[in-house]
PDB file of C-alpha atoms in Angstrom:
ATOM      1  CA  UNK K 994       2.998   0.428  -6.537  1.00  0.00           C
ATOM      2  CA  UNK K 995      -0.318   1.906  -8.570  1.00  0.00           C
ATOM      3  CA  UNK K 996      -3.350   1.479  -6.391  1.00  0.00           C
ATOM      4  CA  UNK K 997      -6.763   2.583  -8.894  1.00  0.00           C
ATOM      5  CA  UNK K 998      -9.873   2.225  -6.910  1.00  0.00           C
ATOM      6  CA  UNK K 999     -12.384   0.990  -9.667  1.00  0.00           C
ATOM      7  CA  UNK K1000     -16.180   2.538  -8.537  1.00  0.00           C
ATOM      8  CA  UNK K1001     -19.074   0.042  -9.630  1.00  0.00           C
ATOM      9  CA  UNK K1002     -21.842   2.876 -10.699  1.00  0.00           C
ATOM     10  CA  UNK K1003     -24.447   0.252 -12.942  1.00  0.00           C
ATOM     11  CA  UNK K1004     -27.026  -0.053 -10.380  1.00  0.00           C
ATOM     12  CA  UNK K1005     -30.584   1.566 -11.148  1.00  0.00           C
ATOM     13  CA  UNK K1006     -31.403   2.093  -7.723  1.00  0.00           C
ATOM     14  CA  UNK K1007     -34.852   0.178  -8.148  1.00  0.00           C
ATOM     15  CA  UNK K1008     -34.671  -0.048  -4.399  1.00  0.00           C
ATOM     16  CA  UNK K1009     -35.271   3.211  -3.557  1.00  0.00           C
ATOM     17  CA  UNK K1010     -37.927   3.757  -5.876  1.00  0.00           C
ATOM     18  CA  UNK K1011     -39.579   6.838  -6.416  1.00  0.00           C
ATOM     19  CA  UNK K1012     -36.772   8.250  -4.711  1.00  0.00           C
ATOM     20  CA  UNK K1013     -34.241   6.896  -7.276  1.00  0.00           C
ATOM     21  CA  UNK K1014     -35.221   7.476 -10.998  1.00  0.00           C
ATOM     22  CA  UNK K1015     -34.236   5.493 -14.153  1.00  0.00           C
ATOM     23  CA  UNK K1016     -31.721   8.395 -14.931  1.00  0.00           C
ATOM     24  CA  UNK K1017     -30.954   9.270 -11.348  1.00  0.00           C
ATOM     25  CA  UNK K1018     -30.249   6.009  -9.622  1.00  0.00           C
ATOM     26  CA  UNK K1019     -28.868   6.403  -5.507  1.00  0.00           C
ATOM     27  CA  UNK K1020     -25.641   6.807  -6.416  1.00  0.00           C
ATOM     28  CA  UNK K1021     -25.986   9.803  -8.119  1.00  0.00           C
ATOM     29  CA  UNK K1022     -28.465  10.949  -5.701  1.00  0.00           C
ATOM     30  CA  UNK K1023     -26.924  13.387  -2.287  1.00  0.00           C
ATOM     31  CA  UNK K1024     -28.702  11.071   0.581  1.00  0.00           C
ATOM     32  CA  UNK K1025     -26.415  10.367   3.147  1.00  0.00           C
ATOM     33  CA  UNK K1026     -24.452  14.375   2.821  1.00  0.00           C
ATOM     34  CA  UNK K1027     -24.100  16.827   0.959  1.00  0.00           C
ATOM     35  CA  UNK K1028     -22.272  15.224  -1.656  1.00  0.00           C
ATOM     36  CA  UNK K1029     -23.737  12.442  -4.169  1.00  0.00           C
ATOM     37  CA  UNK K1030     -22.982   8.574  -2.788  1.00  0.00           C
ATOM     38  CA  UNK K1031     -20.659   8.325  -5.736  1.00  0.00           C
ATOM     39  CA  UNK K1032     -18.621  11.420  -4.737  1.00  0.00           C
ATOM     40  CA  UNK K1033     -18.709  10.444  -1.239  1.00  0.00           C
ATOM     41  CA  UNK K1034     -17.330   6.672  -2.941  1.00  0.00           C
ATOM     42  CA  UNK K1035     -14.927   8.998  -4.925  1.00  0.00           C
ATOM     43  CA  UNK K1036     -13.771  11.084  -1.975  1.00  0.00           C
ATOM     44  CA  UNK K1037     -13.410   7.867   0.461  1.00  0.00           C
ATOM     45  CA  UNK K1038     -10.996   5.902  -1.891  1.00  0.00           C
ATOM     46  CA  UNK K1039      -8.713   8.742  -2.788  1.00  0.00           C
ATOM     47  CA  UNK K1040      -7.805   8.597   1.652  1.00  0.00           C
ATOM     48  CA  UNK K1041      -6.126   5.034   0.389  1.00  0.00           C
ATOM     49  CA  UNK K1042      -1.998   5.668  -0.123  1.00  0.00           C
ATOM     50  CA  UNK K1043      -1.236   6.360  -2.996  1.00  0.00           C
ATOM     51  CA  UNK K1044      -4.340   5.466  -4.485  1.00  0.00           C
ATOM     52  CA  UNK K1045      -4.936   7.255  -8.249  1.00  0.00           C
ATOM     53  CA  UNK K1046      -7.821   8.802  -9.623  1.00  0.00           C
ATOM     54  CA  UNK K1047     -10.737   5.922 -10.091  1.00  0.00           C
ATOM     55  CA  UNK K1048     -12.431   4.197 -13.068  1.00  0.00           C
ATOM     56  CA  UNK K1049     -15.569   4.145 -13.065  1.00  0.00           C
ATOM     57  CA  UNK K1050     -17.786   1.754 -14.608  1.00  0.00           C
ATOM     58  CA  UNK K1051     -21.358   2.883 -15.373  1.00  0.00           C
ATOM     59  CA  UNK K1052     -23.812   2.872 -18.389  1.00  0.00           C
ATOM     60  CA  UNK K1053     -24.496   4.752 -20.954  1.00  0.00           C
ATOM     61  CA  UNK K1054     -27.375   6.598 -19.885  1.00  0.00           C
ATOM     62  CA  UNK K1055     -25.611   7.887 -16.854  1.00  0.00           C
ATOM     63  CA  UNK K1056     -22.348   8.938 -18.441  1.00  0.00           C
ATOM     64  CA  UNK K1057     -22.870  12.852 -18.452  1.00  0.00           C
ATOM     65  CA  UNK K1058     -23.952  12.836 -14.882  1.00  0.00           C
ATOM     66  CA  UNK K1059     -20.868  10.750 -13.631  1.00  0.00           C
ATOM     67  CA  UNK K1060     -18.262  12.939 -15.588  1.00  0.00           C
ATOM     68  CA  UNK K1061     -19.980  16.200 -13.829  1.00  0.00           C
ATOM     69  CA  UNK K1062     -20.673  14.660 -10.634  1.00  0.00           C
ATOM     70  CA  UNK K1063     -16.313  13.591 -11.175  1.00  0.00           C
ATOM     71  CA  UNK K1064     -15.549  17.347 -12.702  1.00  0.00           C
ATOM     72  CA  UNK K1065     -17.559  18.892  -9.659  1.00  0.00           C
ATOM     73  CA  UNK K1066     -14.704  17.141  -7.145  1.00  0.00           C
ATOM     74  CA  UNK K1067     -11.503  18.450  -9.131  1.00  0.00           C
ATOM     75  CA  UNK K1068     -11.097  14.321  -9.886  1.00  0.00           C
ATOM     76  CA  UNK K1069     -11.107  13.440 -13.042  1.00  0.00           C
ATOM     77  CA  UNK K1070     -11.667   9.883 -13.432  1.00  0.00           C
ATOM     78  CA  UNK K1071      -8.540   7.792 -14.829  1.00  0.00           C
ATOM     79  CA  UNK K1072     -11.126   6.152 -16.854  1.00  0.00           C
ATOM     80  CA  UNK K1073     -15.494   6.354 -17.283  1.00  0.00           C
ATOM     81  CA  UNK K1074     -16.078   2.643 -18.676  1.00  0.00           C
ATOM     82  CA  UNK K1075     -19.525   2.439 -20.230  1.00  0.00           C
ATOM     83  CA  UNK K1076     -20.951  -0.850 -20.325  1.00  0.00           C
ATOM     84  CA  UNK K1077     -23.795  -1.172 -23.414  1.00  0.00           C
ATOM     85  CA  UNK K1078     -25.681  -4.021 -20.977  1.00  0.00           C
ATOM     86  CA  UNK K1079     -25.887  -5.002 -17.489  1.00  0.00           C
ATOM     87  CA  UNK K1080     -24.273  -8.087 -16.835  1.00  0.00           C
ATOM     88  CA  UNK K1081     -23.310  -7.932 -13.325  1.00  0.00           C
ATOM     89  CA  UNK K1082     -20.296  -7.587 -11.481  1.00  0.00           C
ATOM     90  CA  UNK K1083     -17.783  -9.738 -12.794  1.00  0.00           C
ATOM     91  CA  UNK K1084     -17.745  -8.897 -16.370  1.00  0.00           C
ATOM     92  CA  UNK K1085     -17.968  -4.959 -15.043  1.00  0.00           C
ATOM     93  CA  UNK K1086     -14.346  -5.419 -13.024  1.00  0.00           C
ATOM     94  CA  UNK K1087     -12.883  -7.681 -15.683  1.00  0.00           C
ATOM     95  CA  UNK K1088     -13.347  -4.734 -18.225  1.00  0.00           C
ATOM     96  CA  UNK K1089     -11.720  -2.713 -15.044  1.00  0.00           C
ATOM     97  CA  UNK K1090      -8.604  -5.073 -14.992  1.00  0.00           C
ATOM     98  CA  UNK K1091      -8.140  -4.960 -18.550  1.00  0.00           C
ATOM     99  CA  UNK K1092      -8.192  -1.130 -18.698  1.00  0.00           C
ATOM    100  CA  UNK K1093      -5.690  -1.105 -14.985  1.00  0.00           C
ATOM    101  CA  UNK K1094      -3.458  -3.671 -16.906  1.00  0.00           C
ATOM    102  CA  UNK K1095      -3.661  -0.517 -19.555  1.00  0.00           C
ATOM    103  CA  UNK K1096      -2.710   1.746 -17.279  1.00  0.00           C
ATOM    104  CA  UNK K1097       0.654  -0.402 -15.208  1.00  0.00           C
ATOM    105  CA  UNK K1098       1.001  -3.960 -15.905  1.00  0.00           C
ATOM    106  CA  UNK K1099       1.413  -4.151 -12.140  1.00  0.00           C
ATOM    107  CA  UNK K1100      -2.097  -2.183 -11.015  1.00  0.00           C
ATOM    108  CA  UNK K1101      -3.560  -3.183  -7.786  1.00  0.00           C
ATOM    109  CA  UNK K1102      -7.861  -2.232  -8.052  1.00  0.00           C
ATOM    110  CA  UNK K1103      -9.712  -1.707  -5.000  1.00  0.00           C
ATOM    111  CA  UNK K1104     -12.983  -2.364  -5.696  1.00  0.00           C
ATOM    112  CA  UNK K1105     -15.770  -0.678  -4.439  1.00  0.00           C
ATOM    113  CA  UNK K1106     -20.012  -0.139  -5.329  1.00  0.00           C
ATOM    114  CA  UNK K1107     -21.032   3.363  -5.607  1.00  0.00           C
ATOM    115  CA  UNK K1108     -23.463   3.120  -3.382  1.00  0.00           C
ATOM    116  CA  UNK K1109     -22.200   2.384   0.200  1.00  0.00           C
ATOM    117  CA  UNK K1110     -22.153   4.545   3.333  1.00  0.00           C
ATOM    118  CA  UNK K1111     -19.124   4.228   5.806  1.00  0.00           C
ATOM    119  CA  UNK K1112     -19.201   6.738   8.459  1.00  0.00           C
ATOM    120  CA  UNK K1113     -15.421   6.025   9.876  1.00  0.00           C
ATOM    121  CA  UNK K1114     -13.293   6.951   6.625  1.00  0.00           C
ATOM    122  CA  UNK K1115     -10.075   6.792   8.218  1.00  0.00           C
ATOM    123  CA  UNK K1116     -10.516   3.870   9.612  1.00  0.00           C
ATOM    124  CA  UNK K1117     -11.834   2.198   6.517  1.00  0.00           C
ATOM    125  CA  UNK K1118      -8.573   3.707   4.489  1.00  0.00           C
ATOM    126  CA  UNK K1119      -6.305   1.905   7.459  1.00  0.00           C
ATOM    127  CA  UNK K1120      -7.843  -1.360   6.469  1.00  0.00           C
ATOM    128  CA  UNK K1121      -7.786  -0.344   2.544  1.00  0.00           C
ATOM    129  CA  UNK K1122      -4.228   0.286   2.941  1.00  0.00           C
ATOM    130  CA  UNK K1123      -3.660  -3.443   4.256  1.00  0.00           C
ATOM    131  CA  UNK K1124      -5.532  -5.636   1.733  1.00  0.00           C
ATOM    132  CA  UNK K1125      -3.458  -3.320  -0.927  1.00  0.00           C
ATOM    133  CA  UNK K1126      -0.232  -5.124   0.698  1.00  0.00           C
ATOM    134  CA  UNK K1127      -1.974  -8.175   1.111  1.00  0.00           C
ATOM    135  CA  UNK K1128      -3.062  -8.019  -2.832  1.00  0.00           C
ATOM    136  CA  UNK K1129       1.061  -7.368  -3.232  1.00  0.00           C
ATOM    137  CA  UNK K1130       1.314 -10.876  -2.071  1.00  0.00           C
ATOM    138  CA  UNK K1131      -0.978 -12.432  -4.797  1.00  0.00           C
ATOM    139  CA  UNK K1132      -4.066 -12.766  -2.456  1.00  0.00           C
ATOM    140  CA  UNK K1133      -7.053 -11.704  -3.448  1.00  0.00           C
ATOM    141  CA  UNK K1134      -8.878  -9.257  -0.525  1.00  0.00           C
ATOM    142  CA  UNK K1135     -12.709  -9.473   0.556  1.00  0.00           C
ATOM    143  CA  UNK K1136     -14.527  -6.900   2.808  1.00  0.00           C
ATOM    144  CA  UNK K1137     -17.144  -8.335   5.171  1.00  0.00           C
ATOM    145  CA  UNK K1138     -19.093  -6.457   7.349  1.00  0.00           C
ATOM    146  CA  UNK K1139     -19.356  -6.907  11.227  1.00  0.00           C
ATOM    147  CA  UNK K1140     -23.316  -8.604  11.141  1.00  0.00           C
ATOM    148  CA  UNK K1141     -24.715  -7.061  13.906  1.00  0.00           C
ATOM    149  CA  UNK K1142     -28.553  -8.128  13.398  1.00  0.00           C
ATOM    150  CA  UNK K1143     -29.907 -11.406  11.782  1.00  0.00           C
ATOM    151  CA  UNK K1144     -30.655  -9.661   7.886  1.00  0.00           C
ATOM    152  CA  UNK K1145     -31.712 -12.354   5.205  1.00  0.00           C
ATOM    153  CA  UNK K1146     -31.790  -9.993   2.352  1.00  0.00           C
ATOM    154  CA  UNK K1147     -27.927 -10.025   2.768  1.00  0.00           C
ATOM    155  CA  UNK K1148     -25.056 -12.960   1.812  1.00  0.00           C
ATOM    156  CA  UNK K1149     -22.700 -14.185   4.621  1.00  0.00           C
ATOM    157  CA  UNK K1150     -18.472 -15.004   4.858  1.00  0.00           C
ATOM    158  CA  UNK K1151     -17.588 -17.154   6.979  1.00  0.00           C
ATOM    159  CA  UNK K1152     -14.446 -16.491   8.665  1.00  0.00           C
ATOM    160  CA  UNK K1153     -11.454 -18.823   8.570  1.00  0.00           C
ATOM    161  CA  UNK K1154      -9.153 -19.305  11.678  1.00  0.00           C
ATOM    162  CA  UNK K1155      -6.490 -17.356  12.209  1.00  0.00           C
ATOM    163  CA  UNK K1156      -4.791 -14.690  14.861  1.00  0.00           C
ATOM    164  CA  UNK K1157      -6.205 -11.376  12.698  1.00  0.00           C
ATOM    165  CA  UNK K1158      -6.023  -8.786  11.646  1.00  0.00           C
ATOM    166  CA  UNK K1159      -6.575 -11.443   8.800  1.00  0.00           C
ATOM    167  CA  UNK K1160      -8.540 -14.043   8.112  1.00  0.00           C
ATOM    168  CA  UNK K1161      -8.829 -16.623   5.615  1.00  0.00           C
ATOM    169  CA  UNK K1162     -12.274 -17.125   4.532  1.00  0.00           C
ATOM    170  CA  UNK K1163     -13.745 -20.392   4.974  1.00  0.00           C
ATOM    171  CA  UNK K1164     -17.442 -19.839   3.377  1.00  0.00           C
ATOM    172  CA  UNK K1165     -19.327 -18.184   1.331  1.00  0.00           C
ATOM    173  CA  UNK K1166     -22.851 -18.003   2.166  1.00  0.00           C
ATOM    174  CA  UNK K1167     -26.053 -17.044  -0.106  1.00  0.00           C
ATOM    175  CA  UNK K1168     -29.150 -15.471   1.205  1.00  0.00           C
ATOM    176  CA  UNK K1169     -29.776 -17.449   4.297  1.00  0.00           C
ATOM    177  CA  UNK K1170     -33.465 -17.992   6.179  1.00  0.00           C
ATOM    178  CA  UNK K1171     -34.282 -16.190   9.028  1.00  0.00           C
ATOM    179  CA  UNK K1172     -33.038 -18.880  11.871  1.00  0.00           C
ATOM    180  CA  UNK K1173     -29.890 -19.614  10.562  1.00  0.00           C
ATOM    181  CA  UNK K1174     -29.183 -15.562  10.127  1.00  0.00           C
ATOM    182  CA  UNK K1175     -29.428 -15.864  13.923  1.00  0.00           C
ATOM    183  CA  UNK K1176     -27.173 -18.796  14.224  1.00  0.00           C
ATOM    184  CA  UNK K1177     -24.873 -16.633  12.164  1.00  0.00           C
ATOM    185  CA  UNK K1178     -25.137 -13.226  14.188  1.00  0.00           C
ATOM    186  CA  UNK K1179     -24.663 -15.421  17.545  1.00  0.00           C
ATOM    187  CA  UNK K1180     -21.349 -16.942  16.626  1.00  0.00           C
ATOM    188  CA  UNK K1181     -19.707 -13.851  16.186  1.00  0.00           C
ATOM    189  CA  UNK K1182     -17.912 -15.907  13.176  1.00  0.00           C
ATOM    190  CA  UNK K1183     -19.994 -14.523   9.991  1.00  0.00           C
ATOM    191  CA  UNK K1184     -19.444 -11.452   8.102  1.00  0.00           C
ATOM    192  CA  UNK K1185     -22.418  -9.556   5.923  1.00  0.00           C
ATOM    193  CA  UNK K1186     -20.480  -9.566   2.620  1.00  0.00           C
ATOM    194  CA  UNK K1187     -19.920  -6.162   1.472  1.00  0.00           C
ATOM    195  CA  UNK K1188     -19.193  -6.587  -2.486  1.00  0.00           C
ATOM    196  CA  UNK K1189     -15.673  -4.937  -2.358  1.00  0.00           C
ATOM    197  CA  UNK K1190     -12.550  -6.666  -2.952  1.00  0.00           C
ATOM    198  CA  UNK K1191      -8.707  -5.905  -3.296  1.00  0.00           C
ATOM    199  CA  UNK K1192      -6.716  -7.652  -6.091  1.00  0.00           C
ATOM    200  CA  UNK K1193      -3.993  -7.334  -8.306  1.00  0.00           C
ATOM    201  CA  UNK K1194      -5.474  -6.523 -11.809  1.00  0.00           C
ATOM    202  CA  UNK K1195      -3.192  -9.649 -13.369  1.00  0.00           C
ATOM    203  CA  UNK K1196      -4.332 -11.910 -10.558  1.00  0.00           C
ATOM    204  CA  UNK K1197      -7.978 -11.044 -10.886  1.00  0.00           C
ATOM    205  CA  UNK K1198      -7.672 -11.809 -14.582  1.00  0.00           C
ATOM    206  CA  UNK K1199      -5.716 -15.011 -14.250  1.00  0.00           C
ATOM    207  CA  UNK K1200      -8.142 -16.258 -12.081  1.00  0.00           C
ATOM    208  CA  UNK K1201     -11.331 -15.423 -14.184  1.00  0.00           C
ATOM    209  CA  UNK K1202      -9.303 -17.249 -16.978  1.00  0.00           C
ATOM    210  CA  UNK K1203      -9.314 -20.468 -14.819  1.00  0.00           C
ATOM    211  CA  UNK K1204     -13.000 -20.398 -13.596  1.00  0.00           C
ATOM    212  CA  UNK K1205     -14.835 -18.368 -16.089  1.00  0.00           C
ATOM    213  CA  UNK K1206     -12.916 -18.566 -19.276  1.00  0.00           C
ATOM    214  CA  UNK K1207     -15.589 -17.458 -21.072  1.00  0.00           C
ATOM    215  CA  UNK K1208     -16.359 -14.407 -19.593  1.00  0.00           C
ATOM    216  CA  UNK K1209     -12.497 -13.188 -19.912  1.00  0.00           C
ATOM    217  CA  UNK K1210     -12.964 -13.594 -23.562  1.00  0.00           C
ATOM    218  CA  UNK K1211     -16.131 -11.660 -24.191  1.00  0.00           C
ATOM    219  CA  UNK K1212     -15.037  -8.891 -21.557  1.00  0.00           C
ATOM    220  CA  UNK K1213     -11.002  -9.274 -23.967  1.00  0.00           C
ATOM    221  CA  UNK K1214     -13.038  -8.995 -27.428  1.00  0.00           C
ATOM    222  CA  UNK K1215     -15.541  -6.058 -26.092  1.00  0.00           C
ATOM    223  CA  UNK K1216     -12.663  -4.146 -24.530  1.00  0.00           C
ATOM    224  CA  UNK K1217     -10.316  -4.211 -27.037  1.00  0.00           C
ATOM    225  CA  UNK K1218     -13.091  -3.157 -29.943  1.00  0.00           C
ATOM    226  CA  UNK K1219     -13.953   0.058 -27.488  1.00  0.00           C
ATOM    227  CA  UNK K1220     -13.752   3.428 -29.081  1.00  0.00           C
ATOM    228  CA  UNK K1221     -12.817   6.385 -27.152  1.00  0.00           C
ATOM    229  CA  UNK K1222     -15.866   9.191 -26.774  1.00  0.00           C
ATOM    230  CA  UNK K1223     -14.894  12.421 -25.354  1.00  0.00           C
ATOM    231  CA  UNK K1224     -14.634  11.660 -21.570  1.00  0.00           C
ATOM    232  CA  UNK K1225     -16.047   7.997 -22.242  1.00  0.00           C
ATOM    233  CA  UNK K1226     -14.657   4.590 -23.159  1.00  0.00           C
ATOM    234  CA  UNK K1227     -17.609   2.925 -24.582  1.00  0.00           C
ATOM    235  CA  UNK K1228     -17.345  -0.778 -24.918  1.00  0.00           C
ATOM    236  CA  UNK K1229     -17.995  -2.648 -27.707  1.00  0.00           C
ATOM    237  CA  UNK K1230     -22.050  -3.552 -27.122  1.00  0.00           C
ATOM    238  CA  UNK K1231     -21.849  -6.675 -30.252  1.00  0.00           C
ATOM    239  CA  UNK K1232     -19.191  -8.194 -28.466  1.00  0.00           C
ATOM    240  CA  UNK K1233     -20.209  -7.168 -24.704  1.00  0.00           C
ATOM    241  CA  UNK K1234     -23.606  -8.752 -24.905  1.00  0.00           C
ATOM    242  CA  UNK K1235     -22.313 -12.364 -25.665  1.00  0.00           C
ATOM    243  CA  UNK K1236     -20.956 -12.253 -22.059  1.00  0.00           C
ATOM    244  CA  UNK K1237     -23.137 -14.031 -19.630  1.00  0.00           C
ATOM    245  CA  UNK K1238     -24.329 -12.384 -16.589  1.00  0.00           C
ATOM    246  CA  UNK K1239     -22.534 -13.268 -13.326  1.00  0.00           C
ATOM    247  CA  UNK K1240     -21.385 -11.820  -9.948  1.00  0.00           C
ATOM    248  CA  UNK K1241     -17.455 -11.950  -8.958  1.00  0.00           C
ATOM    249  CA  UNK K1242     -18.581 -14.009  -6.239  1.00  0.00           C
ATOM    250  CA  UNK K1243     -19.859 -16.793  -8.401  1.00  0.00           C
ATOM    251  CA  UNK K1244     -17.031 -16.171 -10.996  1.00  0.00           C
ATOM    252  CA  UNK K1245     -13.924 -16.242  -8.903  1.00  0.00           C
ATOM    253  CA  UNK K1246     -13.881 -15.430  -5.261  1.00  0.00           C
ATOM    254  CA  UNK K1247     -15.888 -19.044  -4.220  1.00  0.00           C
ATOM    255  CA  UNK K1248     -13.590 -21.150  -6.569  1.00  0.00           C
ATOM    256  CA  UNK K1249     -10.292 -19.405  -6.337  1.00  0.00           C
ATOM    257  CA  UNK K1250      -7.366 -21.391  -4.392  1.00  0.00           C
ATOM    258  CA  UNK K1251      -5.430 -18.248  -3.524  1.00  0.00           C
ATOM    259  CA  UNK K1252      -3.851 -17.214  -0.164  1.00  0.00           C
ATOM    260  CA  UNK K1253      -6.504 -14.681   0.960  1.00  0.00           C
ATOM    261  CA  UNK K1254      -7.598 -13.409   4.497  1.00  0.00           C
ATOM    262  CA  UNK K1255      -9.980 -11.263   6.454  1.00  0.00           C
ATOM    263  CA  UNK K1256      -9.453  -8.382   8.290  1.00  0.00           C
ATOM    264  CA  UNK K1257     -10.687  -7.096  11.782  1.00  0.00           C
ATOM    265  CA  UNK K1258     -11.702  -3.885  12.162  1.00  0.00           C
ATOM    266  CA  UNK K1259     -14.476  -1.999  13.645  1.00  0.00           C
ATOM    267  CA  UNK K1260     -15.547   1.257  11.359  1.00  0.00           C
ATOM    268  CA  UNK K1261     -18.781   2.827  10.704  1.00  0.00           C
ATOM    269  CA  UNK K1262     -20.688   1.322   7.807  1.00  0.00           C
ATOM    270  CA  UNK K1263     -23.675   0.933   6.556  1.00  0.00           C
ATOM    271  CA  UNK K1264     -24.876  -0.553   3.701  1.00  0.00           C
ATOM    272  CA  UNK K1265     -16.010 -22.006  -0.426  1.00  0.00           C
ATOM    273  CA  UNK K1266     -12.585 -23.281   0.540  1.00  0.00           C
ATOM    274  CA  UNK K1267      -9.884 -21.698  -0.700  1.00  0.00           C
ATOM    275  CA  UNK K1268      -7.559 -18.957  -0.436  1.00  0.00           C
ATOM    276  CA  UNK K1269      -9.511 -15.472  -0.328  1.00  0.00           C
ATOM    277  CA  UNK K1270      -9.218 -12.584   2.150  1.00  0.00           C
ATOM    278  CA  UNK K1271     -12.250 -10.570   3.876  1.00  0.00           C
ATOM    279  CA  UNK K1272     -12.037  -7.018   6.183  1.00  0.00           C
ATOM    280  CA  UNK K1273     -14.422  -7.010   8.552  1.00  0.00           C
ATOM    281  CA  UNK K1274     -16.208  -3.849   9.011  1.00  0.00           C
ATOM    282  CA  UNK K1275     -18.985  -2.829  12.426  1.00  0.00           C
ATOM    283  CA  UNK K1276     -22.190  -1.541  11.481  1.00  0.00           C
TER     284      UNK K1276
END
């Protein structure tokens, strides 16, 4: 089995502004340790079995950073992915997939921002390791966070029933107003959503070619014009910038039909119908 954790590194970090500069977004930044977020991200996925150096996906402007911040840790990347636009998160792992399916036409991604704190690494790599066999099984893996105060700034999963450790995931819900948060938070039943997901590269890719066809084949073109540069793959920006902008919630993960489910399990963190899967994590 080839497990690649794929590291999300676009964000600008507007958030944390002045903290976080244009060139120095928080994931390049050392706030939580004394290591950046992303080498703390970097560090935290290689605890997964098995799991092989990451691909990272960032832009251009960031590109020397990343490969120093990566050379600094003794882990080279398997891949630094530079995407010529922002165009969210779904485009940004389909170029991911493509480059896995590069790698082993059987690679499983584990998906994660570059910007997330989780205190209880071990425990986070137990659950890791389980949506990677769950992903064996053609399901495609959510993480959602145990939602342990009413936040509206934050979407919601709904869990499915089941017996656990896994759940199937019932709903996905956007940015909801203050009193329902607390309905959520009181039923014990909703997850924050955490933006990291476990899937076969193949499946993720099949499924993006059912619900957003057209995003597949801007992502296909732009990847396969990409030139190598030194440390970089830079992706083809005329081709890139025809792809429409769109998160791999909207894409895939609230349309697809696969078996998925949700995992229980409390660890330190911070930060539709159908078949999906979501880990739940305790804040």
């Amino acid at each position: 089995m080839t497990v690649i954790p794929v590291i999300l590194s676009g964000g600008a970090g507007t958030r944390l502004w002045p903290l976080s500069r244009e060139m120095y977004p928080k994931q390049l930044l050392a706030l939580t340790s004394k290591q950046t977020m992303l080498q703390d991200t970097v560090a935290r996925l290689a605890k997964i079995a098995g799991a092989m150096p990451p691909i990272v996906v960032c832009n251009e402007a960031h590109r020397f950073t990343v490969a120093e911040q990566m050379r600094a840790m003794e882990r080279p990347a398997s891949a630094i992915l530079l995407e010529p636009a922002g165009r969210n998160t779904a485009p940004a792992v389909a170029l991911a997939a493509l480059k896995g399916l590069d790698i082993n036409a059987d690679a499983t991604l584990v998906v994660a921002p570059a910007d997330h704190v989780i205190r209880d690494v071990h425990k986070f790599a137990q659950a890791a390791d389980v949506a990677v066999s769950l992903a064996q099984e053609d399901k495609l893996i959510t993480f959602g966070i145990v939602a342990h105060a009413p936040e509206t700034g934050y979407g919601y999963i709904r869990r499915g029933e089941g017996a656990g450790p896994a759940y199937p995931v019932a709903q996905f819900i956007e940015k909801p107003h203050l009193d329902l948060a607390v309905q959520f938070v009181a039923t014990g039943d909703y997850y924050w959503n955490s933006g990291m997901f476990v899937f076969k590269a193949s499946r993720y890719l099949s499924e993006l070619r059912n619900f957003a066809p057209d995003i597949l084949e801007a992502c296909t073109a732009a990847y396969q014009a990409a030139k190598a540069d030194l440390d970089f793959v830079r992706i083809d920006k005329a081709e890139f910038i025809k792809c429409r902008s769109e998160s791999i919630d909207y894409a895939v993960m609230e349309k697809t039909r696969m078996p998925s489910c949700c995992r229980s399990m409390s660890v330190g963190a911070m930060s539709g119908p159908g078949p999906r899967c979501s880990m739940r994590f305790r804040g």
